[in-house]
Phi, psi and omega in degrees: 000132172296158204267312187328275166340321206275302177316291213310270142019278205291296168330341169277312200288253178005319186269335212247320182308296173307327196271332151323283198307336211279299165271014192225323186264148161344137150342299222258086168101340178288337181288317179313298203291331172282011178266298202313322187260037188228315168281013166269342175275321183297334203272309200281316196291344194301291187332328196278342182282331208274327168333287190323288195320325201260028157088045182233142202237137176193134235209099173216151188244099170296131202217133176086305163284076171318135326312352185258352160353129191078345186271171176215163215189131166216137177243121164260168162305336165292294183303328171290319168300328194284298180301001135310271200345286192301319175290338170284308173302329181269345139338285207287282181331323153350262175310324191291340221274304181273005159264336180293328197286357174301327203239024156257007170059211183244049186233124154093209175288329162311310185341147175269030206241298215289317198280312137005291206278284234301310191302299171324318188288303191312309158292349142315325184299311234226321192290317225284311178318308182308331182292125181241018185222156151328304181289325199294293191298305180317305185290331163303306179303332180252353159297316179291347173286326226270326182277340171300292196318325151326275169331324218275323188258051169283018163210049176289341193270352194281301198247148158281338192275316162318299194296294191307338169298306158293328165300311181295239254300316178327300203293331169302331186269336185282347151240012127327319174294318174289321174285301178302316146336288173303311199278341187262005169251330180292340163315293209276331153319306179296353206211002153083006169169164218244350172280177176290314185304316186275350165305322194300310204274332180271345160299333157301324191225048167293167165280035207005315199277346159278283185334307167263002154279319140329303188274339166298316177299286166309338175283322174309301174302354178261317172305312167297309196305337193258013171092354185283178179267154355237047170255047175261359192315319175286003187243351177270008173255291216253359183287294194327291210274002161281139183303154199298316178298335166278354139329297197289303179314285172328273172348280184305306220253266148001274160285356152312320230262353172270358207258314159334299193293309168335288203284298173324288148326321149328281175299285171298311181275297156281013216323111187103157152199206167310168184304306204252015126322276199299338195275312176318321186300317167252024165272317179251028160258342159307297200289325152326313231267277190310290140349276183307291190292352181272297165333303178308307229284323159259008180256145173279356174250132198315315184275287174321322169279347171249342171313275219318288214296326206288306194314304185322272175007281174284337151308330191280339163312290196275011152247011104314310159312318184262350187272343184295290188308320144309331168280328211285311213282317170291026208035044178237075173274342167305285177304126119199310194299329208272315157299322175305295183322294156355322186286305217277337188279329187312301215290350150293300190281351190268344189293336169296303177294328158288299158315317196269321189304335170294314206299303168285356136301337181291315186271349149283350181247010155255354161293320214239328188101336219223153172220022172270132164275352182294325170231061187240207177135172188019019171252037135005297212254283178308355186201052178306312206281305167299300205267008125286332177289323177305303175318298175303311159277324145354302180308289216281343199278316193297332199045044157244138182290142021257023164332156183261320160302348180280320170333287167305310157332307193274318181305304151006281201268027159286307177289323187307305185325288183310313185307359163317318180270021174282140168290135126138169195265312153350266180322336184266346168294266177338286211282335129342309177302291173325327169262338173297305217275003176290273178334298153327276245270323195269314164316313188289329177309323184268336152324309187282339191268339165298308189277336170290354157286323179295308185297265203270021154241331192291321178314196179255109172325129187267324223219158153269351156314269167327320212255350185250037187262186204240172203287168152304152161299148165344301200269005101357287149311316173296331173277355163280324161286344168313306205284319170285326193286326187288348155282342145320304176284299160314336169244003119312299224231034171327315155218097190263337191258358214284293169325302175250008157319299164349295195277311165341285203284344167254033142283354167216066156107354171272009180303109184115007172288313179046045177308343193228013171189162206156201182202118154098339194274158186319315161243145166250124171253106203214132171260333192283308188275325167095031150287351159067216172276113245185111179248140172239108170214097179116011189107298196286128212225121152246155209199128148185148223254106163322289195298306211301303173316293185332299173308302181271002141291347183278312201294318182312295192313307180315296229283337181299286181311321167295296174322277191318296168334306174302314177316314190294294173310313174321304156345096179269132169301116172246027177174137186257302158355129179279126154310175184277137189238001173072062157053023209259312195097165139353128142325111163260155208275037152273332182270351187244140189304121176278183210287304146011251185318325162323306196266343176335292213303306176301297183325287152346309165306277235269025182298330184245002144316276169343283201047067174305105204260150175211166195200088177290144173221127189245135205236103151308124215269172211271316185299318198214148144329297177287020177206101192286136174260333179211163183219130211233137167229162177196145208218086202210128175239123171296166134288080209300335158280328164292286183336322191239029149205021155283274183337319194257340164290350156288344186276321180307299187329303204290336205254325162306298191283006142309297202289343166291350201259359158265006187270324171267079192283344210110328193273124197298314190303316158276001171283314191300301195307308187301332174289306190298311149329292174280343158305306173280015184248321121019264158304336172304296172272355184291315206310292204284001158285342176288000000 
């Protein structure tokens, strides 16, 4: 019997448990007993994914069993990679989960509403892969909307900044819900039945002009879910203001299932398409990409600078996405398996390194009170263990080596190179572009993660908040270590994953490609041999080795340290005594650069990217005119794509329903004339649609 059914199985029964214990027990012991059964649904689906990977397959149409009756479920090697990922992070998120709710009391994320939703959320996360029908994956897709969203104002009574968070994401995600709603029924209408199999089989004799109205829809609705610009609006709001362990989950977890529904559909379902499929695709994974790290790059507050990096992120992800499907379209399925693969790798490593960067922000706003880095600072000294683990996904967020993130990357912009040697104008255009925005994102990425280490852990404590805060709880650190050793493990050992990317990347339409593991094939990902990572394609070869860097950045780093150390002692102390400071004083953390100021310089490149609004107000003293008493700057950079295509629709919105609010005079008798009226327009289209 396959291991796949019995995880599934258990993981629901688990999840339907927790979300009992979440609303029946007592305070006192309910956050342990819903971590422990919210990481047992994270434990069986990972297992039911890693199954999938290792080449088990399993298909059933549930019957007889209320509430699930009519649904259906299928696991490919595509679907077992996403439910690892979510099932190794909602693990890890789990255990860290229940050391956070210690210090919410019975509020917030302690509530029993709150302790409730999580388990449930978790399970949609590990179920949404598993959907193998239409109706089926649509009931998922909005439970899982439905409990995030929950989850998200579980502390609306603390902030008003919550509730507004939550109002965009409802409404972002719910027409996300409508588009996908529309293209998957003009899908399943068109192709004659609502399962997957039969969507495979009804696309041959499809039209080009629905085949491609169907990915416009869904790809728009996918698109949202994963955060790109410029339908990102809802994730640099709701990410901030959700407690971190559902923060660390959304991120890592979540916003995979746009990237899933893309590549399912895209690929697998319809397979394949025109050029301007792919090419729209890696226009807003560009533009993510670039977009997203410049946003981190200005913001000062911690959690809102890691939203922004998911978006970067996740462009970097879906340009991939799009160049594999551009390569598909040039008949170059070998390079298409090699991009893809490149994508599905990301999207394992940026979900390890994120989750712990919510976690240890998680963990710095339950230290410090604060997540503004302008007044945070020293906590180094005070929170070592969080500020290496932080350091440590940093590494990865940054694609430097030895970072877990460099990996994909470099495979990533490997394929973009080789994609060179594809003919046509399209590719010589593109895949150029595509690699400055690699190169770019990754530099500017490494701006940002400096300045949030440097500003909030390296600085001089700003606050007494900040100078007096105190390490994480055990468990806490331990679900955050968990989240290091697999980052860790992922950038030794890459490939431990090699076998099933493979099968990922031929579950949907790439099969005999073997882009990451083979004997003789275009890439090898090998641990074994220390031949490292290793692309082959045309005569052309690049190579590299994880562990061999990892080594020779350590000895370089010893041979650095030794070297100073010796020097330093060598040295004779020639004044014990402080120098003349010109009457200047001690340095005080008012003299050290904020998150701000860091970024100025950057601000300054990208001012018309950006438009950055500032504004001085010079305050006079009340006798003269000529003698300043205070002097006020303000400095604030939007988000300029909401500003200019958010904004005026929102404003069109606010100004209809002024103007709607005269229609309701009150009088039952024109209320009567509106009904009548509409009734008769009505019959009116029935009658000339008859």
């Amino acid at each position: 019997m396959s291991l796949i059914p019995t995880a599934l199985a258990t993981a629901t029964g688990l999840g339907a448990a927790g979300a009992v214990a979440g609303l029946v027990l007592p305070q006192r012991g309910r956050g342990a007993v819903v971590g422990v059964l919210t990481a047992g649904v994270g434990v069986a689906g990972g297992a039911s994914g890693v199954a999938a990977l290792g080449g088990s397959r399993w298909s059933a149409e549930i019957s007889g069993l209320l509430p699930l009756a009519g649904t259906h479920f299928a696991v490919d090697a595509l679907s077992g990679l996403f439910m690892a990922v979510a099932g190794a992070v909602v693990a890890a998120v789990a255990v860290y989960g229940v050391g956070y709710v210690a210090g919410h009391g019975a509020h917030g994320f302690g509530s029993r509403g709150a302790q409730a939703l999580l388990p449930l959320f978790a399970l949609t996360l590990v179920l949404v892969p598993a959907a193998a029908s239409v109706s089926t994956f649509l009931l998922l897709w909005e439970l899982m909307a439905l409990t995030s969203l929950l989850l998200v104002t579980a502390e609306h009574r603390a902030r008003a900044s919550v509730r507004e968070a939550a109002v965009w994401y409802a409404v972002m995600t719910h027409l996300g819900l409508v588009l996908l709603l529309a293209g998957l029924s003009v899908y399943a209408s068109q192709a004659g039945g609502e399962t997957f199999a039969a969507l495979r089989v009804g696309t041959a004799g499809m039209s080009p002009t629905v085949r491609g109205l169907v990915f416009v829809l869904t790809a728009t609705a996918f698109a949202s879910k994963a955060g790109l610009v410029p339908l990102h609006a809802w994730l640099p709001r709701a990410h901030p203001e959700a407690p971190s362990a559902v923060s660390a989950l959304m991120s890592a977890a979540m916003v995979n299932l746009g990237v899933y529904g893309l590549v399912r559909v895209g690929f697998d379902l319809l397979g394949g398409g025109p050029a301007w499929w792919w090419l729209l695709v890696m226009a807003m994974g560009g533009l993510s990409a670039v977009y997203g790290i410049l946003q981190a790059a200005m913001a000062s507050d911690l959690k809102r600078l890691l939203a922004y990096s998911t978006s970067e992120n996740m462009g970097l992800v879906v340009l991939g996405v799009g160049a594999a499907g551009l390569f598909a379209h040039a008949g170059d399925k070998a390079l298409a398996g090699l991009a893809l693969a490149a994508a599905l790798l990301h999207v394992v490593n940026h979900s390890a390194f994120k989750a712990l960067l919510f976690c240890a922000a998680g963990s710095v706003l339950r230290a410090a009170g604060e997540r503004n880095l302008d007044l945070l600072g020293g906590l180094r000294a005070r929170m070592p263990i969080t500020a290496g683990l932080f350091a440590l996904g940093a590494l990865g967020a940054v694609a430097l080596p030895p970072g877990n993130g460099f990996i994909s990357e470099w495979l990533l912009l490997q394929s973009m190179i080789h994609g060179l040697a594809v003919p046509g104008v399209t590719t010589a255009i593109v895949l150029p572009l595509a690699v400055a925005v690699i190169a770019l994102s990754a530099g500017l990425a490494a701006a940002v993660f400096v300045k949030a280490l440097g500003v909030g852990f390296f600085a001089r404590p700003r606050t007494e908040q900040a100078a007096a805060a105190q390490e994480s709880p055990l468990l806490m650190l331990a679900g955050m270590g968990l989240l290091a050793a697999l980052c860790t493990a992922l950038a030794l050992v890459p490939g431990l994953l090699g076998d099933g990317l493979d099968r990922a990347v031929a579950a949907v339409g790439f099969a005999g490609t073997h882009p990451v593991s083979g004997d003789g094939l275009r890439v090898r990902l090998d641990e074994v041999s220390g031949d490292g990572l290793r692309v082959r394609l045309d005569e052309v070869s690049a190579s590299l080795s994880p562990l061999w860097v990892v080594a020779a950045l350590t000895v370089a780093l010893g041979a650095v340290t030794t070297t100073t150390r010796w020097t330093s002692r060598r040295q004779r102390r020639r004044m014990n005594a402080r120098l003349w400071d010109c009457g200047g004083g001690a340095p005080t953390p008012r003299m050290a650069y904020t998150a701000t100021s860091f970024a100025e310089p950057l601000q300054r490149v990208f001012d018309d990217v950006l438009a950055p609004e500032q504004d001085v107000d010079v305050t006079p003293v009340r006798e003269s005119a000529y003698l300043v008493e205070r002097v006020a700057f303000r400095n604030r950079v939007p988000d300029r794509i909401e500003h200019r295509l958010y904004r005026p629709v929102l404003d069109f919105l606010a100004a209809a329903g002024q103007s709607a609010r005269r229609l309701a005079g009150g009088s039952v008798h024109t209320y009567l004339g509106y009904g009548f009226f509409g009734l008769v327009a009505l019959l009116v289209v029935l009658v000339v649609g008859w």
